[in-house]
CSV table of C-alpha atoms in Angstrom, one decimal:
chain,number,residue,atom,x,y,z
A,1,MET,CA,-28.5,-21.4,-17.1
A,2,GLY,CA,-26.7,-19.2,-19.5
A,3,ARG,CA,-26.6,-19.5,-23.1
A,4,ASN,CA,-23.4,-19.4,-25.6
A,5,ALA,CA,-23.7,-17.2,-28.7
A,6,GLU,CA,-22.0,-16.9,-31.8
A,7,ILE,CA,-21.6,-14.0,-34.4
A,8,ILE,CA,-21.1,-14.4,-38.1
A,9,ALA,CA,-20.5,-11.8,-40.4
A,10,VAL,CA,-21.1,-12.4,-44.0
A,11,GLY,CA,-19.1,-10.7,-46.8
A,12,THR,CA,-16.0,-10.4,-48.9
A,13,GLU,CA,-15.7,-6.7,-48.0
A,14,LEU,CA,-14.9,-7.5,-44.4
A,15,LEU,CA,-12.2,-10.2,-45.1
A,16,LEU,CA,-10.4,-7.7,-48.1
A,17,GLY,CA,-10.4,-5.1,-45.2
A,18,GLN,CA,-12.5,-2.7,-47.2
A,19,ILE,CA,-14.8,-2.3,-44.1
A,20,ALA,CA,-14.3,-2.9,-40.5
A,21,ASN,CA,-16.7,-5.4,-38.7
A,22,THR,CA,-17.9,-3.6,-36.0
A,23,ASN,CA,-21.4,-5.1,-35.9
A,24,ALA,CA,-19.5,-7.9,-34.1
A,25,LYS,CA,-18.1,-5.5,-31.4
A,26,TRP,CA,-21.5,-4.1,-31.0
A,27,ILE,CA,-23.5,-6.9,-30.6
A,28,SER,CA,-21.2,-8.6,-28.2
A,29,GLU,CA,-21.5,-5.7,-25.9
A,30,GLN,CA,-25.3,-5.9,-26.0
A,31,LEU,CA,-25.2,-9.5,-25.6
A,32,ALA,CA,-22.7,-9.2,-22.7
A,33,LEU,CA,-25.0,-6.7,-20.9
A,34,HIS,CA,-27.9,-9.3,-21.0
A,35,GLY,CA,-26.2,-11.9,-19.5
A,36,ILE,CA,-25.3,-13.9,-22.6
A,37,ASN,CA,-21.8,-15.1,-23.3
A,38,VAL,CA,-20.3,-14.9,-27.1
A,39,TYR,CA,-17.7,-17.5,-27.3
A,40,TYR,CA,-17.2,-17.2,-31.3
A,41,HIS,CA,-16.8,-14.3,-33.8
A,42,GLY,CA,-16.5,-15.3,-37.4
A,43,VAL,CA,-16.3,-13.5,-40.8
A,44,VAL,CA,-16.8,-15.5,-44.1
A,45,GLY,CA,-17.2,-14.2,-47.8
A,46,ASP,CA,-19.5,-14.5,-50.2
A,47,ASN,CA,-19.3,-18.2,-51.3
A,48,LEU,CA,-22.3,-20.3,-50.7
A,49,THR,CA,-20.2,-23.5,-50.0
A,50,ARG,CA,-17.9,-21.8,-47.1
A,51,VAL,CA,-21.0,-19.8,-46.0
A,52,LYS,CA,-23.0,-23.3,-45.2
A,53,ASP,CA,-19.8,-24.6,-43.9
A,54,MET,CA,-19.6,-21.9,-41.7
A,55,PHE,CA,-23.1,-22.2,-40.7
A,56,ASP,CA,-22.8,-25.9,-40.2
A,57,ASN,CA,-20.2,-25.4,-37.4
A,58,ALA,CA,-21.8,-22.4,-35.8
A,59,GLY,CA,-25.0,-24.9,-35.1
A,60,GLU,CA,-23.0,-27.7,-33.7
A,61,ARG,CA,-21.4,-25.6,-31.1
A,62,SER,CA,-23.4,-22.7,-30.3
A,63,ASP,CA,-27.1,-22.0,-28.5
A,64,VAL,CA,-27.3,-18.6,-30.2
A,65,VAL,CA,-26.1,-18.1,-34.0
A,66,ILE,CA,-26.4,-14.2,-35.1
A,67,ILE,CA,-25.7,-13.2,-38.5
A,68,THR,CA,-25.2,-10.3,-40.2
A,69,GLY,CA,-25.1,-9.2,-43.8
A,70,GLY,CA,-26.0,-11.2,-46.7
A,71,LEU,CA,-29.8,-10.2,-47.0
A,72,GLY,CA,-29.6,-8.0,-50.2
A,73,PRO,CA,-30.8,-8.3,-53.7
A,74,THR,CA,-27.8,-9.5,-55.7
A,75,ASP,CA,-26.3,-12.7,-56.4
A,76,ASP,CA,-23.5,-12.7,-54.0
A,77,ASP,CA,-25.9,-12.2,-51.1
A,78,LEU,CA,-26.4,-15.8,-50.1
A,79,THR,CA,-27.1,-15.8,-46.5
A,80,ARG,CA,-30.6,-17.1,-46.9
A,81,GLU,CA,-29.2,-19.9,-49.7
A,82,ALA,CA,-26.7,-21.2,-47.7
A,83,PHE,CA,-28.8,-21.7,-44.5
A,84,GLN,CA,-31.5,-23.6,-46.5
A,85,LEU,CA,-28.7,-25.5,-48.1
A,86,LEU,CA,-28.1,-26.6,-44.6
A,87,SER,CA,-31.5,-26.8,-43.1
A,88,GLY,CA,-33.9,-27.9,-46.0
A,89,LEU,CA,-36.2,-25.3,-44.7
A,90,ASN,CA,-38.6,-23.6,-47.0
A,91,MET,CA,-38.9,-19.9,-48.1
A,92,GLU,CA,-41.7,-17.9,-48.9
A,93,GLU,CA,-42.1,-14.1,-49.9
A,94,HIS,CA,-43.1,-11.9,-46.8
A,95,LYS,CA,-46.0,-9.7,-48.1
A,96,LEU,CA,-45.4,-6.7,-45.6
A,97,SER,CA,-41.7,-6.6,-46.3
A,98,MET,CA,-42.6,-6.9,-50.3
A,99,ASP,CA,-45.0,-4.3,-49.9
A,100,ASN,CA,-42.0,-2.1,-47.6
A,101,ILE,CA,-39.7,-2.5,-50.7
A,102,GLU,CA,-42.2,-1.6,-53.4
A,103,ALA,CA,-42.9,1.5,-51.0
A,104,PHE,CA,-39.3,2.6,-50.7
A,105,PHE,CA,-39.0,2.6,-54.4
A,106,ALA,CA,-42.2,4.6,-55.1
A,107,LYS,CA,-41.2,7.0,-52.7
A,108,HIS,CA,-37.7,7.7,-54.2
A,109,LYS,CA,-39.7,7.7,-57.5
A,110,SER,CA,-37.3,5.1,-58.9
A,111,THR,CA,-37.6,1.3,-60.9
A,112,MET,CA,-37.7,-1.4,-58.7
A,113,THR,CA,-35.8,-4.4,-60.6
A,114,PRO,CA,-37.0,-8.0,-60.0
A,115,ASN,CA,-34.1,-8.7,-57.9
A,116,ASN,CA,-35.3,-6.8,-55.1
A,117,ARG,CA,-38.0,-9.3,-54.4
A,118,LYS,CA,-35.0,-11.6,-53.0
A,119,GLN,CA,-35.0,-9.2,-50.2
A,120,ALA,CA,-38.7,-10.1,-48.9
A,121,ARG,CA,-37.9,-13.8,-48.9
A,122,VAL,CA,-38.1,-15.7,-45.2
A,123,PHE,CA,-38.4,-18.8,-44.0
A,124,GLU,CA,-41.6,-20.2,-43.0
A,125,GLY,CA,-42.2,-20.1,-39.4
A,126,ALA,CA,-39.9,-17.7,-38.5
A,127,HIS,CA,-40.4,-14.6,-36.4
A,128,ILE,CA,-39.9,-11.7,-38.8
A,129,ILE,CA,-38.3,-8.7,-37.8
A,130,THR,CA,-39.5,-5.1,-39.7
A,131,ASN,CA,-36.8,-3.0,-41.3
A,132,LYS,CA,-37.9,0.4,-40.3
A,133,VAL,CA,-34.9,2.1,-42.3
A,134,GLY,CA,-34.1,-0.3,-45.1
A,135,MET,CA,-35.4,-3.3,-47.2
A,136,ALA,CA,-34.4,-6.5,-45.9
A,137,PRO,CA,-36.2,-7.8,-42.9
A,138,GLY,CA,-34.7,-9.8,-40.3
A,139,MET,CA,-35.5,-13.0,-38.9
A,140,ILE,CA,-35.6,-15.4,-35.8
A,141,LEU,CA,-36.1,-18.9,-35.9
A,142,HIS,CA,-35.2,-22.1,-34.2
A,143,TYR,CA,-33.6,-25.3,-36.0
A,144,ASN,CA,-31.8,-28.0,-34.4
A,145,ASP,CA,-31.8,-26.7,-30.8
A,146,THR,CA,-30.3,-23.6,-32.0
A,147,THR,CA,-31.6,-20.1,-32.2
A,148,TRP,CA,-30.8,-18.3,-35.6
A,149,VAL,CA,-30.8,-14.8,-35.9
A,150,PHE,CA,-30.9,-13.2,-39.6
A,151,LEU,CA,-29.7,-9.3,-39.6
A,152,PRO,CA,-28.9,-6.6,-42.4
A,153,GLY,CA,-25.2,-5.8,-42.2
A,154,VAL,CA,-25.8,-2.0,-42.4
A,155,PRO,CA,-25.5,-0.9,-38.9
A,156,ARG,CA,-28.2,1.9,-38.6
A,157,GLU,CA,-30.7,-1.2,-40.4
A,158,MET,CA,-29.5,-3.9,-37.9
A,159,LYS,CA,-29.0,-2.0,-34.6
A,160,PRO,CA,-32.7,-1.0,-34.3
A,161,MET,CA,-33.6,-4.5,-34.7
A,162,VAL,CA,-31.3,-5.9,-31.9
A,163,VAL,CA,-32.6,-3.7,-29.4
A,164,GLU,CA,-36.1,-3.8,-30.5
A,165,GLU,CA,-36.8,-7.1,-31.5
A,166,VAL,CA,-33.6,-9.4,-30.7
A,167,LEU,CA,-32.5,-8.5,-27.3
A,168,PRO,CA,-36.0,-9.1,-25.6
A,169,PHE,CA,-36.8,-12.1,-27.8
A,170,LEU,CA,-33.4,-13.8,-26.1
A,171,SER,CA,-34.0,-12.5,-22.9
A,172,ARG,CA,-37.5,-14.0,-22.8
A,173,GLU,CA,-36.0,-17.1,-24.1
A,174,GLN,CA,-33.3,-17.5,-21.7
A,175,TYR,CA,-34.2,-16.2,-18.6
A,176,GLN,CA,-38.2,-16.3,-17.8
A,177,ASN,CA,-39.3,-13.7,-15.4
A,178,THR,CA,-35.7,-13.3,-14.3
A,179,ILE,CA,-34.1,-9.4,-14.3
A,180,ILE,CA,-30.8,-8.6,-15.6
A,181,LYS,CA,-28.8,-5.8,-15.0
A,182,SER,CA,-25.1,-4.9,-15.3
A,183,TYR,CA,-22.9,-2.2,-13.6
A,184,VAL,CA,-19.5,-1.0,-15.2
A,185,LEU,CA,-16.8,-0.1,-12.8
A,186,ARG,CA,-14.1,2.4,-14.2
A,187,PHE,CA,-10.6,2.4,-13.1
A,188,ILE,CA,-7.4,4.5,-13.9
A,189,GLY,CA,-3.9,4.1,-12.6
A,190,ILE,CA,-3.7,0.3,-12.9
A,191,GLY,CA,-3.1,-2.2,-15.7
A,192,GLU,CA,-5.6,-5.0,-16.8
A,193,SER,CA,-3.5,-7.5,-15.8
A,194,LYS,CA,-2.5,-6.2,-12.1
A,195,LEU,CA,-6.4,-5.5,-11.7
A,196,GLU,CA,-7.4,-9.4,-12.3
A,197,HIS,CA,-4.4,-10.2,-10.3
A,198,GLU,CA,-5.9,-8.3,-7.2
A,199,LEU,CA,-9.3,-9.4,-8.1
A,200,LYS,CA,-8.1,-13.2,-8.6
A,201,GLU,CA,-10.0,-14.7,-5.4
A,202,LEU,CA,-13.3,-12.6,-6.3
A,203,ILE,CA,-13.1,-13.6,-10.3
A,204,ASP,CA,-12.4,-17.4,-9.3
A,205,GLN,CA,-15.6,-17.4,-6.6
A,206,GLN,CA,-17.9,-15.3,-9.5
A,207,ASN,CA,-21.0,-16.8,-10.2
A,208,ASN,CA,-23.9,-14.2,-9.8
A,209,PRO,CA,-23.1,-11.6,-10.4
A,210,THR,CA,-20.4,-12.4,-12.7
A,211,ILE,CA,-17.1,-10.4,-12.8
A,212,ALA,CA,-15.2,-9.4,-16.2
A,213,PRO,CA,-12.3,-7.1,-16.2
A,214,LEU,CA,-12.0,-5.3,-19.8
A,215,ALA,CA,-8.9,-2.8,-21.0
A,216,GLN,CA,-10.1,0.3,-22.3
A,217,ASN,CA,-8.0,3.5,-24.1
A,218,ASP,CA,-8.8,5.4,-20.9
A,219,GLY,CA,-8.2,3.0,-18.2
A,220,VAL,CA,-9.7,-0.4,-17.2
A,221,VAL,CA,-13.3,-1.4,-16.6
A,222,ILE,CA,-14.9,-4.1,-14.9
A,223,ARG,CA,-18.5,-5.2,-15.9
A,224,LEU,CA,-20.5,-6.7,-13.0
A,225,THR,CA,-23.8,-8.5,-14.4
A,226,ALA,CA,-26.3,-10.0,-12.2
A,227,LYS,CA,-29.4,-11.9,-12.2
A,228,ALA,CA,-32.5,-12.1,-9.8
A,229,ALA,CA,-36.4,-12.0,-9.9
A,230,THR,CA,-36.6,-8.5,-8.6
A,231,GLU,CA,-34.9,-5.0,-9.5
A,232,GLY,CA,-34.2,-4.9,-5.7
A,233,ASP,CA,-32.6,-8.1,-5.4
A,234,VAL,CA,-30.3,-7.5,-8.7
A,235,ILE,CA,-29.2,-4.4,-7.2
A,236,GLN,CA,-28.5,-5.7,-3.8
A,237,LEU,CA,-26.2,-8.5,-5.6
A,238,LEU,CA,-24.5,-5.7,-7.5
A,239,GLU,CA,-23.8,-3.4,-4.6
A,240,GLN,CA,-22.6,-6.3,-2.4
A,241,THR,CA,-19.9,-7.3,-5.0
A,242,LYS,CA,-19.0,-3.5,-6.0
A,243,ALA,CA,-18.2,-3.1,-2.2
A,244,GLN,CA,-15.7,-6.2,-2.2
A,245,VAL,CA,-14.4,-5.1,-5.5
A,246,LEU,CA,-13.5,-1.5,-4.5
A,247,ALA,CA,-12.4,-3.0,-0.9
A,248,LYS,CA,-9.6,-4.5,-2.8
A,249,VAL,CA,-9.2,-1.7,-5.7
A,250,GLY,CA,-10.6,1.2,-4.7
A,251,ASP,CA,-7.8,3.3,-4.9
A,252,TYR,CA,-7.9,3.1,-8.7
A,253,TYR,CA,-11.8,3.8,-8.9
A,254,PHE,CA,-13.0,6.8,-10.7
A,255,GLY,CA,-16.5,6.3,-11.9
A,256,MET,CA,-19.2,3.8,-12.7
A,257,ASN,CA,-21.2,3.0,-15.8
A,258,ASP,CA,-21.4,6.1,-18.5
A,259,GLU,CA,-19.1,8.1,-16.2
A,260,THR,CA,-16.1,9.1,-17.9
A,261,LEU,CA,-12.4,10.5,-16.9
A,262,GLU,CA,-13.3,14.2,-18.1
A,263,SER,CA,-17.0,14.0,-16.5
A,264,SER,CA,-15.4,12.4,-13.3
A,265,LEU,CA,-12.5,15.4,-13.1
A,266,LEU,CA,-15.6,17.9,-14.0
A,267,LYS,CA,-17.6,16.7,-11.1
A,268,ARG,CA,-14.4,17.0,-8.7
A,269,LEU,CA,-13.3,20.3,-9.5
A,270,LEU,CA,-16.9,21.7,-9.0
A,271,GLU,CA,-17.1,20.2,-6.0
A,272,LYS,CA,-13.6,21.7,-4.5
A,273,ASN,CA,-14.7,24.6,-6.3
A,274,HIS,CA,-11.5,24.6,-8.6
A,275,GLN,CA,-11.1,26.4,-12.1
A,276,ILE,CA,-8.3,24.6,-14.2
A,277,THR,CA,-6.0,26.0,-17.2
A,278,SER,CA,-3.3,23.9,-19.4
A,279,ALA,CA,0.2,24.6,-20.9
A,280,GLU,CA,0.4,22.0,-23.4
A,281,SER,CA,3.8,21.5,-25.4
A,282,LEU,CA,3.6,17.8,-26.6
A,283,THR,CA,0.1,17.0,-26.0
A,284,GLY,CA,-0.8,20.0,-28.6
A,285,GLY,CA,-4.4,20.7,-26.6
A,286,LYS,CA,-5.5,17.4,-26.5
A,287,PHE,CA,-5.8,17.6,-22.5
A,288,ILE,CA,-8.2,20.7,-22.4
A,289,GLU,CA,-9.9,19.2,-25.5
A,290,LYS,CA,-10.9,16.2,-23.5
A,291,ILE,CA,-12.4,18.3,-20.5
A,292,ILE,CA,-14.1,20.7,-22.9
A,293,SER,CA,-15.9,17.8,-24.4
A,294,SER,CA,-17.9,17.1,-21.2
A,295,PRO,CA,-21.0,19.4,-21.0
A,296,GLY,CA,-20.6,22.2,-18.3
A,297,ALA,CA,-16.7,22.3,-18.7
A,298,SER,CA,-17.2,26.0,-18.8
A,299,ARG,CA,-17.9,26.2,-15.3
A,300,VAL,CA,-14.2,24.8,-14.3
A,301,CYS,CA,-12.1,25.3,-17.3
A,302,LYS,CA,-10.6,28.8,-18.0
A,303,GLY,CA,-8.5,28.1,-21.2
A,304,SER,CA,-5.1,26.6,-22.4
A,305,VAL,CA,-2.0,27.9,-23.9
A,306,VAL,CA,-0.6,25.4,-26.7
A,307,CYS,CA,3.4,26.3,-26.4
A,308,TYR,CA,4.8,23.9,-28.9
A,309,ASP,CA,7.3,26.1,-29.9
A,310,GLN,CA,10.0,27.6,-27.7
A,311,SER,CA,8.9,31.0,-28.5
A,312,VAL,CA,5.6,30.5,-27.2
A,313,LYS,CA,7.0,29.5,-23.9
A,314,ARG,CA,9.4,32.5,-23.5
A,315,ASN,CA,6.7,35.2,-25.0
A,316,VAL,CA,3.4,34.0,-23.9
A,317,LEU,CA,4.0,31.7,-20.8
A,318,ASN,CA,7.1,34.1,-19.6
A,319,ILE,CA,9.4,31.0,-19.1
A,320,PRO,CA,12.8,32.7,-18.7
A,321,ASP,CA,15.7,32.3,-21.3
A,322,GLU,CA,17.7,31.3,-18.6
A,323,LEU,CA,15.8,28.3,-17.3
A,324,LEU,CA,15.3,27.3,-21.1
A,325,ILE,CA,19.0,27.3,-21.7
A,326,ASN,CA,20.3,26.0,-18.3
A,327,HIS,CA,17.7,23.1,-18.3
A,328,GLY,CA,15.7,23.1,-21.5
A,329,THR,CA,12.2,22.8,-22.4
A,330,VAL,CA,11.9,19.1,-21.9
A,331,SER,CA,12.8,19.4,-18.0
A,332,GLU,CA,11.3,19.3,-14.5
A,333,GLU,CA,12.0,23.2,-14.1
A,334,CYS,CA,10.2,24.1,-17.6
A,335,ALA,CA,7.5,21.5,-16.6
A,336,LEU,CA,6.6,23.6,-13.3
A,337,ALA,CA,7.1,26.9,-14.6
A,338,MET,CA,4.8,26.4,-17.4
A,339,SER,CA,2.0,25.1,-15.1
A,340,LYS,CA,2.5,27.9,-12.6
A,341,ASN,CA,2.8,30.5,-15.2
A,342,VAL,CA,-0.5,29.3,-17.0
A,343,ALA,CA,-2.5,29.3,-13.8
A,344,GLU,CA,-1.5,33.0,-12.8
A,345,LEU,CA,-1.8,34.0,-16.7
A,346,LEU,CA,-5.1,32.9,-17.2
A,347,ASN,CA,-6.2,33.3,-13.2
A,348,SER,CA,-7.0,29.7,-12.2
A,349,SER,CA,-6.6,27.7,-9.1
A,350,ILE,CA,-4.9,24.9,-11.0
A,351,GLY,CA,-2.5,24.8,-14.0
A,352,ILE,CA,-1.5,21.8,-15.5
A,353,SER,CA,1.6,21.4,-18.1
A,354,PHE,CA,3.0,18.7,-20.4
A,355,THR,CA,5.9,19.0,-22.2
A,356,GLY,CA,8.2,16.0,-23.6
A,357,ILE,CA,9.2,14.4,-26.8
A,358,ALA,CA,6.3,12.3,-29.1
A,359,GLY,CA,8.9,11.2,-31.6
A,360,PRO,CA,10.4,10.8,-33.9
A,361,ASP,CA,13.4,11.8,-32.9
A,362,PRO,CA,15.2,12.5,-29.3
A,363,VAL,CA,15.4,16.2,-28.2
A,364,GLU,CA,17.9,17.6,-26.2
A,365,GLY,CA,19.5,14.3,-25.5
A,366,LYS,CA,17.0,12.8,-24.0
A,367,PRO,CA,14.5,9.6,-25.6
A,368,VAL,CA,11.7,9.5,-27.2
A,369,GLY,CA,8.7,8.9,-24.8
A,370,THR,CA,10.4,11.2,-22.1
A,371,VAL,CA,7.4,13.1,-20.6
A,372,TYR,CA,7.3,15.8,-17.9
A,373,ILE,CA,3.5,16.2,-16.2
A,374,SER,CA,3.1,19.4,-13.7
A,375,ILE,CA,0.4,20.3,-11.4
A,376,TYR,CA,0.2,24.1,-9.9
A,377,MET,CA,-2.2,24.7,-7.2
A,378,LYS,CA,-2.7,28.2,-5.7
A,379,ASP,CA,-3.3,26.5,-2.4
A,380,GLY,CA,0.5,25.6,-2.2
A,381,LYS,CA,0.8,22.2,-3.6
A,382,HIS,CA,2.9,21.5,-6.4
A,383,PHE,CA,4.0,18.5,-8.3
A,384,VAL,CA,6.0,17.4,-11.1
A,385,GLU,CA,7.0,14.1,-12.2
A,386,LYS,CA,9.0,12.6,-15.4
A,387,TYR,CA,7.5,9.8,-17.2
A,388,GLU,CA,8.8,7.0,-19.7
A,389,PHE,CA,6.0,6.4,-21.7
A,390,MET,CA,6.0,3.7,-24.8
A,391,GLY,CA,4.4,3.5,-28.3
A,392,ASN,CA,4.4,5.8,-31.5
A,393,ARG,CA,3.6,9.5,-31.7
A,394,ASP,CA,0.1,9.4,-31.2
A,395,GLY,CA,0.1,6.5,-28.0
A,396,ILE,CA,3.0,8.7,-26.2
A,397,ARG,CA,0.3,11.9,-26.6
A,398,HIS,CA,-2.4,9.9,-25.4
A,399,ARG,CA,-0.9,8.5,-22.7
A,400,ALA,CA,0.5,11.9,-21.3
A,401,VAL,CA,-3.0,13.0,-21.4
A,402,ILE,CA,-4.7,9.9,-19.5
A,403,LYS,CA,-1.9,10.3,-16.8
A,404,GLY,CA,-2.4,14.1,-16.2
A,405,PHE,CA,-6.0,13.1,-15.8
A,406,GLU,CA,-5.2,10.2,-13.3
A,407,ILE,CA,-2.9,12.7,-11.2
A,408,LEU,CA,-5.3,15.5,-11.2
A,409,LEU,CA,-8.4,12.6,-9.9
A,410,ASN,CA,-6.1,11.4,-7.2
A,411,LEU,CA,-5.2,14.8,-6.0
A,412,LEU,CA,-8.7,15.8,-5.5
A,413,LYS,CA,-9.7,12.5,-4.0
């Protein structure tokens, strides 16, 4: 049976917006991969009563409570004190942690102030997690049928503790002799709500594996998580469910797990022995930059022309003056000429172009969000389409780039 987790971040700086609570996002992702549900996120400032009240509520409703922050040496680091007020458990100085703290100051040739001894205080009977890159250790303990995990708030200190100690501990505790594995299926060209609608029957019947849709900047993902006694059984469950999912929405599928839009496109271009170039107006090179971010891109990417100004379209891409005068730069005719001319100019088998209006003002009588994307292929395929994207300037440019990847992936399937 699964266990339900809660993540609490302690620190007034989080409430003031001085730093973002990235710890909760990262820990949630790790727990999900291990089949542990996260039902609550909480943030509380450096106030003893409020921290204690937050812990009290968490202990009543969650099987696992993971706390980050408030383990430092200063008076406003109150995580230990709040939990002691709640639990009545005794604290003691952990010798190994104290030795590490003293060694840290000796190494840096600085004087240790007395309040740093506070960081070595731990609850009696707790499982201690060594801090390999900082000073305050982590702790895992049981209290009132809840597993409590205390971790530093600094991500570079917290993350190794989670990976090396916390996740193995929780997995052993939750699933004795059970293997947990996840597939992340990636989709483009379909929204989260439509994807969930298409898979509603499967989601309603889910048990093992579980099916969880999630929207991301570069499309939508579905996470499948299965549990079984052996690796082979887990993979069989995942493969069966993956086949059921793709039978319904396979037209939108482009990759799995760590595969990205750019790596998937790179693979398809290599398979078909294509090379690609881009002519980019409103996207300003964002499309080609995304391709180049993928290792091995030099085998398929010839280059790009960023033709933001009309003179570059005319003088570099050789777009005729007559076309620009009669149809404008934001037009089907201009987009097609850009994609064809950049392919010929840079001697590639595929040319893709982006022209449009990202804002803030309309251009050539066309509203903000108007975008034309064209693809020219030397084997005879031509594509040009008009889109109306919503959002701010950066959002429109990003959506145009993602749409370009979607079109190319579909053409190369």
